[in-house]
Coordinates of C-alpha atoms in Angstrom, one line a residue:
Chain A
M158 CA 85.8 62.1 97.1
R159 CA 87.3 64.8 98.8
E160 CA 87.4 62.8 101.9
E161 CA 89.0 59.8 99.8
V162 CA 91.6 61.8 97.9
L163 CA 92.9 63.4 101.5
R164 CA 92.7 59.5 103.1
R165 CA 95.2 58.6 100.4
I166 CA 97.7 61.7 100.8
R167 CA 97.6 61.2 104.6
A168 CA 98.3 57.2 104.2
R169 CA 101.1 58.0 101.5
D170 CA 99.4 56.1 99.2
W171 CA 99.8 59.4 97.0
A172 CA 103.5 60.5 98.3
P173 CA 104.3 64.3 99.0
G174 CA 105.5 65.5 95.6
A175 CA 104.0 62.6 93.4
A176 CA 101.6 63.2 90.6
I177 CA 98.3 61.9 91.4
P178 CA 95.8 60.0 88.4
T179 CA 94.4 62.4 86.0
E180 CA 91.0 63.7 86.4
E181 CA 89.5 61.4 83.5
A182 CA 91.1 58.4 85.3
L183 CA 89.6 59.7 88.8
A184 CA 86.3 60.4 87.5
G185 CA 86.2 56.8 86.1
E186 CA 87.3 55.4 89.4
F187 CA 84.6 57.3 91.4
G188 CA 81.8 57.2 89.0
V189 CA 81.4 60.7 89.3
A190 CA 81.4 63.7 86.4
R191 CA 85.0 65.1 85.5
A192 CA 83.8 68.5 86.7
T193 CA 83.3 67.3 90.1
V194 CA 86.8 66.0 90.1
N195 CA 88.0 69.1 88.7
R196 CA 86.3 71.1 91.5
A197 CA 87.4 69.0 94.2
L198 CA 91.0 69.0 93.0
R199 CA 90.8 72.7 92.4
E200 CA 89.6 73.2 95.9
L201 CA 92.2 71.1 97.4
A202 CA 95.0 73.0 95.3
E203 CA 93.5 76.4 96.9
E204 CA 93.8 74.9 100.0
G205 CA 97.4 74.1 99.4
V206 CA 97.2 70.4 99.3
L207 CA 97.6 70.2 95.8
E208 CA 99.9 71.6 93.5
R209 CA 98.7 72.1 89.8
R210 CA 100.7 72.8 86.7
R211 CA 99.5 73.6 83.3
K212 CA 101.8 70.8 81.5
A213 CA 103.0 68.7 84.8
G214 CA 99.3 67.8 86.1
T215 CA 98.5 67.4 89.6
R216 CA 100.8 66.9 92.5
V217 CA 100.7 66.1 96.0
A218 CA 102.1 69.4 97.8
L219 CA 105.9 69.1 98.9
H220 CA 105.5 71.3 101.6
P221 CA 101.8 71.6 102.5
V222 CA 100.9 75.5 103.0
R223 CA 97.8 76.5 104.5
K224 CA 95.9 79.4 103.5
A225 CA 93.6 81.6 105.2
T226 CA 91.2 84.2 103.9
L227 CA 90.8 87.4 105.6
D228 CA 87.8 89.9 105.2
I229 CA 89.3 93.2 105.2
P230 CA 85.4 95.5 105.8
V231 CA 84.8 99.1 106.4
T232 CA 85.8 100.1 110.0
R233 CA 82.2 101.3 110.7
L234 CA 80.9 97.8 109.7
E235 CA 83.5 95.5 111.4
I236 CA 82.6 97.8 115.0
E237 CA 78.9 97.9 114.2
G238 CA 79.0 94.1 113.6
R239 CA 80.1 93.5 117.0
G240 CA 77.3 95.2 118.2
Q241 CA 79.3 98.7 119.1
R242 CA 78.1 102.0 118.5
Y243 CA 80.3 103.4 115.8
G244 CA 82.1 107.0 116.1
Y245 CA 84.5 108.7 114.0
R246 CA 86.6 112.0 114.5
L247 CA 88.7 113.5 111.8
L248 CA 91.6 114.7 113.9
A249 CA 93.7 116.7 110.8
E250 CA 93.4 117.4 106.7
D251 CA 96.6 118.8 105.5
R252 CA 98.1 118.9 102.0
D253 CA 101.7 118.0 102.0
E254 CA 104.7 116.2 100.7
P255 CA 104.9 112.7 101.9
P256 CA 107.9 111.3 103.9
P257 CA 110.2 109.7 101.1
A258 CA 109.4 106.1 102.1
I259 CA 105.7 106.8 101.4
A260 CA 106.1 108.6 98.3
S261 CA 108.6 105.5 97.2
R262 CA 106.1 103.0 97.9
L263 CA 103.4 104.8 95.9
G264 CA 105.9 105.5 93.2
L265 CA 105.5 109.2 93.4
A266 CA 107.7 111.9 91.7
K267 CA 109.7 114.1 94.4
G268 CA 107.9 116.9 95.7
A269 CA 104.4 115.8 94.7
A270 CA 101.8 116.6 97.4
L271 CA 99.0 114.3 98.9
L272 CA 96.2 114.7 100.9
H273 CA 97.0 114.0 104.5
L274 CA 94.2 112.6 106.8
T275 CA 94.6 111.6 110.4
A276 CA 91.4 110.3 111.9
L277 CA 90.2 108.3 114.9
H278 CA 87.7 105.5 114.9
L279 CA 85.6 105.1 118.0
A280 CA 83.3 102.0 119.3
D281 CA 80.9 102.8 122.1
G282 CA 82.5 106.4 122.7
R283 CA 86.3 104.9 122.9
P284 CA 88.9 105.4 120.7
V285 CA 90.0 101.9 119.1
L286 CA 91.7 102.8 115.5
L287 CA 93.8 105.7 114.7
E288 CA 94.2 106.1 111.1
D289 CA 97.2 107.9 109.5
R290 CA 96.6 108.3 105.7
W291 CA 98.0 109.7 102.5
L292 CA 95.8 109.9 99.6
N293 CA 96.2 110.8 96.0
P294 CA 93.9 113.6 95.6
E295 CA 93.3 112.9 92.0
V296 CA 90.8 110.2 92.9
L297 CA 88.3 112.4 94.7
G298 CA 87.3 113.9 91.6
R299 CA 84.7 117.2 91.3
A300 CA 82.7 116.1 94.0
A301 CA 85.4 116.3 96.7
P302 CA 84.1 114.1 99.9
D303 CA 83.7 116.1 103.5
F304 CA 86.2 113.9 105.4
H305 CA 84.7 115.2 108.4
A306 CA 81.3 113.6 107.8
V307 CA 82.6 110.3 106.2
S308 CA 86.0 108.6 106.7
A309 CA 88.4 108.0 104.1
N310 CA 88.4 104.3 104.8
E311 CA 84.3 104.1 104.0
W312 CA 84.7 106.6 100.9
L313 CA 87.2 105.0 99.3
L314 CA 85.6 101.5 99.5
T315 CA 82.3 102.6 98.3
H316 CA 83.8 104.7 95.6
V317 CA 87.4 103.6 94.7
P318 CA 86.8 99.8 95.9
Y319 CA 88.3 97.9 92.9
T320 CA 91.9 98.7 94.0
T321 CA 95.1 96.1 94.2
G322 CA 97.9 96.5 96.6
D323 CA 99.8 95.2 99.4
I324 CA 98.8 94.7 103.1
G325 CA 101.1 94.3 106.2
F326 CA 100.1 93.0 109.7
S327 CA 102.7 93.7 112.6
A328 CA 102.8 94.7 116.2
A329 CA 104.1 98.2 117.4
N330 CA 104.5 99.9 120.9
A331 CA 102.4 102.9 121.3
S332 CA 104.3 106.2 120.8
A333 CA 103.6 109.0 123.2
A334 CA 101.3 110.7 120.7
E335 CA 99.3 107.5 119.8
A336 CA 98.9 106.9 123.2
R337 CA 97.6 110.1 124.2
L338 CA 95.2 109.7 121.3
L339 CA 94.0 106.0 121.8
E340 CA 94.0 106.6 125.5
V341 CA 96.4 103.9 126.2
A342 CA 99.5 103.7 128.1
E343 CA 103.1 104.6 126.1
G344 CA 104.3 101.4 124.9
A345 CA 101.0 99.5 124.9
A346 CA 100.9 96.8 122.1
L347 CA 99.0 98.2 119.0
F348 CA 98.1 95.8 116.2
V349 CA 98.9 97.8 113.1
I350 CA 97.8 97.2 109.8
D351 CA 99.6 99.0 106.6
R352 CA 98.0 99.4 103.3
T353 CA 99.0 100.5 100.0
T354 CA 96.8 100.5 96.9
W355 CA 96.7 100.8 93.3
E356 CA 93.6 101.1 90.9
G357 CA 95.6 100.2 87.6
E358 CA 98.8 102.0 87.4
R359 CA 97.3 105.1 89.5
P360 CA 98.5 105.2 93.3
I361 CA 95.5 105.5 95.3
T362 CA 96.4 105.7 99.0
C363 CA 99.3 104.6 101.8
V364 CA 97.5 104.3 105.3
R365 CA 98.6 102.5 108.8
L366 CA 95.9 101.6 110.8
A367 CA 97.1 101.3 114.7
H368 CA 94.3 99.5 116.9
A369 CA 94.3 99.6 120.2
P370 CA 95.0 96.8 122.6
G371 CA 92.3 94.3 122.6
Y372 CA 91.8 94.3 119.1
R373 CA 92.0 90.7 117.4
M374 CA 91.8 89.9 113.7
Q375 CA 90.1 86.5 113.3
T376 CA 89.4 84.0 110.4
M377 CA 89.2 80.1 109.7
V378 CA 92.0 78.3 108.2
Chain B
M122 CA 84.9 91.9 80.2
R123 CA 86.3 92.2 83.7
E124 CA 87.3 95.6 83.2
E125 CA 84.1 96.4 81.5
V126 CA 82.2 95.1 84.7
L127 CA 84.3 97.3 86.9
R128 CA 83.7 100.2 84.9
R129 CA 79.9 99.6 85.0
I130 CA 79.9 99.3 88.9
R131 CA 82.3 102.1 88.9
A132 CA 80.1 104.4 87.0
R133 CA 76.8 103.4 89.0
D134 CA 75.6 102.1 85.6
W135 CA 74.9 99.1 87.9
A136 CA 74.4 100.2 91.5
P137 CA 75.3 98.9 94.6
G138 CA 72.7 95.9 95.6
A139 CA 71.3 95.8 92.1
A140 CA 71.0 92.8 90.2
I141 CA 73.5 92.6 87.1
P142 CA 72.3 91.0 83.5
T143 CA 72.3 87.1 83.6
E144 CA 75.3 85.4 82.4
E145 CA 73.8 84.3 79.0
A146 CA 72.9 88.0 78.1
L147 CA 76.6 89.1 79.2
A148 CA 77.8 86.3 77.4
G149 CA 75.8 87.5 74.2
E150 CA 76.6 91.2 74.5
F151 CA 80.5 90.7 74.8
G152 CA 80.5 87.8 72.4
V153 CA 82.4 85.7 74.8
A154 CA 81.5 81.9 75.7
R155 CA 79.4 81.4 79.1
A156 CA 82.3 79.8 80.6
T157 CA 84.1 83.0 80.3
V158 CA 81.5 84.9 81.9
N159 CA 80.9 82.6 84.4
R160 CA 84.7 82.7 85.4
A161 CA 85.0 86.4 85.7
L162 CA 81.8 87.1 87.7
R163 CA 82.9 84.2 90.1
E164 CA 86.4 86.0 90.4
L165 CA 84.5 89.2 91.3
A166 CA 82.5 87.6 93.6
E167 CA 85.6 85.8 95.3
E168 CA 87.0 89.5 95.7
G169 CA 84.2 90.7 97.1
V170 CA 82.9 93.0 94.5
L171 CA 79.8 90.9 93.5
E172 CA 77.5 88.9 95.4
R173 CA 76.2 85.4 94.0
R174 CA 73.1 83.9 95.2
R175 CA 71.9 80.3 94.3
K176 CA 68.1 81.9 93.4
A177 CA 68.6 85.5 93.5
G178 CA 71.2 85.8 90.7
T179 CA 74.4 88.0 91.0
R180 CA 74.1 91.5 92.6
V181 CA 76.6 94.4 92.8
A182 CA 77.9 94.2 96.5
L183 CA 76.1 96.7 98.8
H184 CA 79.3 96.8 100.9
P185 CA 82.5 95.6 99.1
V186 CA 84.6 93.5 101.3
R187 CA 88.0 93.4 100.6
K188 CA 89.5 89.7 100.9
A189 CA 93.4 89.1 101.2
T190 CA 94.5 85.6 101.3
L191 CA 97.3 84.8 103.8
D192 CA 99.8 81.8 103.2
I193 CA 100.7 80.0 106.9
P194 CA 103.9 78.0 105.9
V195 CA 106.0 76.1 108.1
T196 CA 108.0 78.3 110.2
R197 CA 111.3 76.9 109.0
L198 CA 110.4 77.3 105.6
E199 CA 109.3 81.3 106.2
I200 CA 112.7 82.0 107.8
E201 CA 114.6 80.0 105.3
G202 CA 112.8 81.7 102.4
R203 CA 114.2 85.2 103.6
G204 CA 117.6 83.7 103.2
Q205 CA 118.5 83.1 106.9
R206 CA 119.8 80.2 108.9
Y207 CA 117.2 78.2 110.9
G208 CA 117.4 77.4 114.3
Y209 CA 115.0 75.2 116.5
R210 CA 115.5 74.6 120.7
L211 CA 113.0 72.5 122.5
L212 CA 112.7 74.2 125.9
A213 CA 110.1 71.7 127.6
E214 CA 108.0 69.0 126.9
D215 CA 105.3 67.7 129.7
R216 CA 102.1 66.2 130.1
D217 CA 99.9 68.1 131.8
E218 CA 96.0 69.4 131.8
P219 CA 95.6 72.4 129.9
P220 CA 94.1 75.7 131.6
P221 CA 90.3 75.4 131.3
A222 CA 90.2 78.4 128.3
I223 CA 92.3 75.8 126.3
A224 CA 90.5 72.8 127.3
S225 CA 87.0 74.3 126.7
R226 CA 88.6 75.8 123.2
L227 CA 89.4 72.5 122.2
G228 CA 86.2 70.9 123.6
L229 CA 88.0 68.2 125.9
A230 CA 86.4 66.7 129.0
K231 CA 88.0 68.2 132.4
G232 CA 91.2 66.3 133.6
A233 CA 92.3 65.1 130.1
A234 CA 96.2 65.4 129.9
L235 CA 97.8 66.9 126.7
L236 CA 101.6 67.2 125.4
H237 CA 102.5 71.0 126.2
L238 CA 105.5 72.1 124.3
T239 CA 107.3 75.3 124.7
A240 CA 110.0 75.9 121.8
L241 CA 111.9 78.8 120.3
H242 CA 112.6 79.2 116.7
L243 CA 115.9 81.3 115.7
A244 CA 116.7 82.9 112.5
D245 CA 120.3 83.4 112.1
G246 CA 121.2 82.5 115.7
R247 CA 118.9 84.7 117.3
P248 CA 115.2 84.1 118.6
V249 CA 112.3 85.2 116.7
L250 CA 109.3 83.3 117.6
L251 CA 108.3 81.8 120.9
E252 CA 105.8 78.9 120.5
D253 CA 103.7 77.4 123.4
R254 CA 101.7 74.3 122.1
W255 CA 99.0 72.2 123.6
L256 CA 98.8 68.9 121.3
N257 CA 96.6 65.9 121.7
P258 CA 98.9 63.0 122.2
E259 CA 96.4 60.7 120.4
V260 CA 98.0 62.5 116.7
L261 CA 101.2 61.2 117.5
G262 CA 100.7 57.3 116.9
R263 CA 102.9 54.5 117.6
A264 CA 106.1 56.3 116.3
A265 CA 106.0 59.3 118.4
P266 CA 108.1 61.9 117.1
D267 CA 111.1 63.3 118.8
F268 CA 110.2 66.9 119.1
H269 CA 114.2 67.8 120.3
A270 CA 115.0 66.9 116.5
V271 CA 111.6 68.4 114.6
S272 CA 109.5 71.3 115.8
A273 CA 106.1 70.3 116.2
N274 CA 104.8 73.0 113.7
E275 CA 106.8 71.2 110.9
W276 CA 105.9 67.4 112.2
L277 CA 102.0 68.3 112.4
L278 CA 102.1 70.2 109.1
T279 CA 103.6 67.4 107.2
H280 CA 101.9 64.7 109.0
V281 CA 98.6 65.8 110.1
P282 CA 98.1 68.8 107.6
Y283 CA 94.5 68.3 106.6
T284 CA 93.2 70.1 109.8
T285 CA 90.4 72.8 110.2
G286 CA 90.4 75.7 112.8
D287 CA 90.2 79.0 113.4
I288 CA 93.4 81.5 113.6
G289 CA 93.7 84.8 115.6
F290 CA 96.0 87.7 115.1
S291 CA 96.7 90.4 117.8
A292 CA 99.7 92.3 119.6
A293 CA 100.8 91.8 122.9
N294 CA 103.3 93.5 125.3
A295 CA 106.0 90.7 126.2
S296 CA 105.8 89.3 129.7
A297 CA 109.2 89.1 131.5
A298 CA 109.4 85.6 130.7
E299 CA 109.0 86.0 127.1
A300 CA 111.3 89.0 126.9
R301 CA 114.0 87.0 128.4
L302 CA 113.4 84.0 126.0
L303 CA 113.3 86.1 123.1
E304 CA 115.9 88.5 124.2
V305 CA 113.8 91.8 124.0
A306 CA 112.9 94.3 126.6
E307 CA 109.9 93.5 128.8
G308 CA 106.6 95.2 127.5
A309 CA 108.1 94.9 123.7
A310 CA 105.3 94.6 121.3
L311 CA 104.8 90.9 119.8
F312 CA 103.0 89.7 117.0
V313 CA 100.8 87.0 118.2
I314 CA 99.1 84.2 116.0
D315 CA 96.5 81.7 118.1
R316 CA 95.7 78.8 116.4
T317 CA 93.3 76.1 117.2
T318 CA 92.8 73.0 115.1
W319 CA 90.8 69.8 114.6
E320 CA 90.8 67.5 112.2
G321 CA 87.3 66.1 111.5
E322 CA 86.0 66.2 115.2
R323 CA 89.2 65.3 116.7
P324 CA 90.9 68.3 118.8
I325 CA 94.7 68.1 117.4
T326 CA 96.3 71.4 118.8
C327 CA 96.1 74.9 120.7
V328 CA 99.2 77.1 119.9
R329 CA 100.3 80.5 120.6
L330 CA 103.0 81.9 118.3
A331 CA 104.8 85.1 119.9
H332 CA 106.9 86.9 117.1
A333 CA 109.6 88.9 118.4
P334 CA 109.6 92.8 117.0
G335 CA 110.3 93.1 113.5
Y336 CA 108.1 90.1 112.3
R337 CA 105.7 91.3 109.6
M338 CA 103.2 89.2 107.8
Q339 CA 102.6 90.7 104.3
T340 CA 100.2 89.6 101.3
M341 CA 98.6 91.3 98.5
V342 CA 94.9 92.5 98.7

């Protein structure tokens, strides 16, 4: 029935923005259970093909938006998943007041100190990712981890995994310092991921992940 | 009950990799309908916190993977959504044999000709996105669109919207030609999106979208 729904939208039997028949009517027409219709319509809504509103019923999307789902794995597993040997080097660990932009993104009071970690992730011995992270020390608990042994990326995903937040993707030319650490030319195009996360109301971390040239984030759409 | 499930996982009452109680048992324990339990567990599985297998039941994920959903809108709507004036300029339109890498990605026979479109998208009169697209002419039908008037990006999303395919994100230094068209310095870091799409078995398009510096793709996680 999914194929037939798509065919009707494509053929404009059901025009963009128009209401489609009720689940009950479709179940009757196709001779399937209403739960089957419901699942098919829900999937098409998740894909952006249909729009469902509580009172207005289901409509054909006026402007179809494609949606893609990205997996954001632990860096170690991502590198090992490519068949490469993973390496990790903590470059610096301090307690410091974060720059105003980061304090404000995390909703912190002026003067609050955070843990500041800089680390390099390696694949087959070559640096591939530079991590610059500000971390709320409250989340560490009594058994503070040794960030020389385990990356904050992995420790957080296994110990404080149920965070919410925002994530941004952009491109940036490598600064002189980044170029030196990543062993690339100054100005090389880096793929940058910025994440800010909370656990409920509590700010957890703000991190900048700068990937060396050659990195490609891929998914299905 | 979602919060309580997360609390138990966090507290390691339910360890990574361990099976959790059945939906029936949880419904009894929390005094809620089984459908409510089912929905909560399904959501947590979609977020990567739990793993559900048809026969093995539901387990705590061994390596939690965060998932992020990206909206991929029509470029015009994305620019107008930022409150900017949208502009579009078709730079070139030819029929040509695509480079071998693109022909092979689309699964085309050697010698097959495609429509090759190059276009610039503008925000408030400034170039922000360079589109380099190979398009299967079979999808155009009898009423071939005028790609001077409507971008292939928008025409495809409204006329052939139900495609599948893959999408990749990377960073690249602007070539001399790209720099000239986007009015940026040669070598500037561009955010590049590559998409290859099919409709069923039929190849539709292979496109490279190079965003001028300043572009940021953002979502919640």
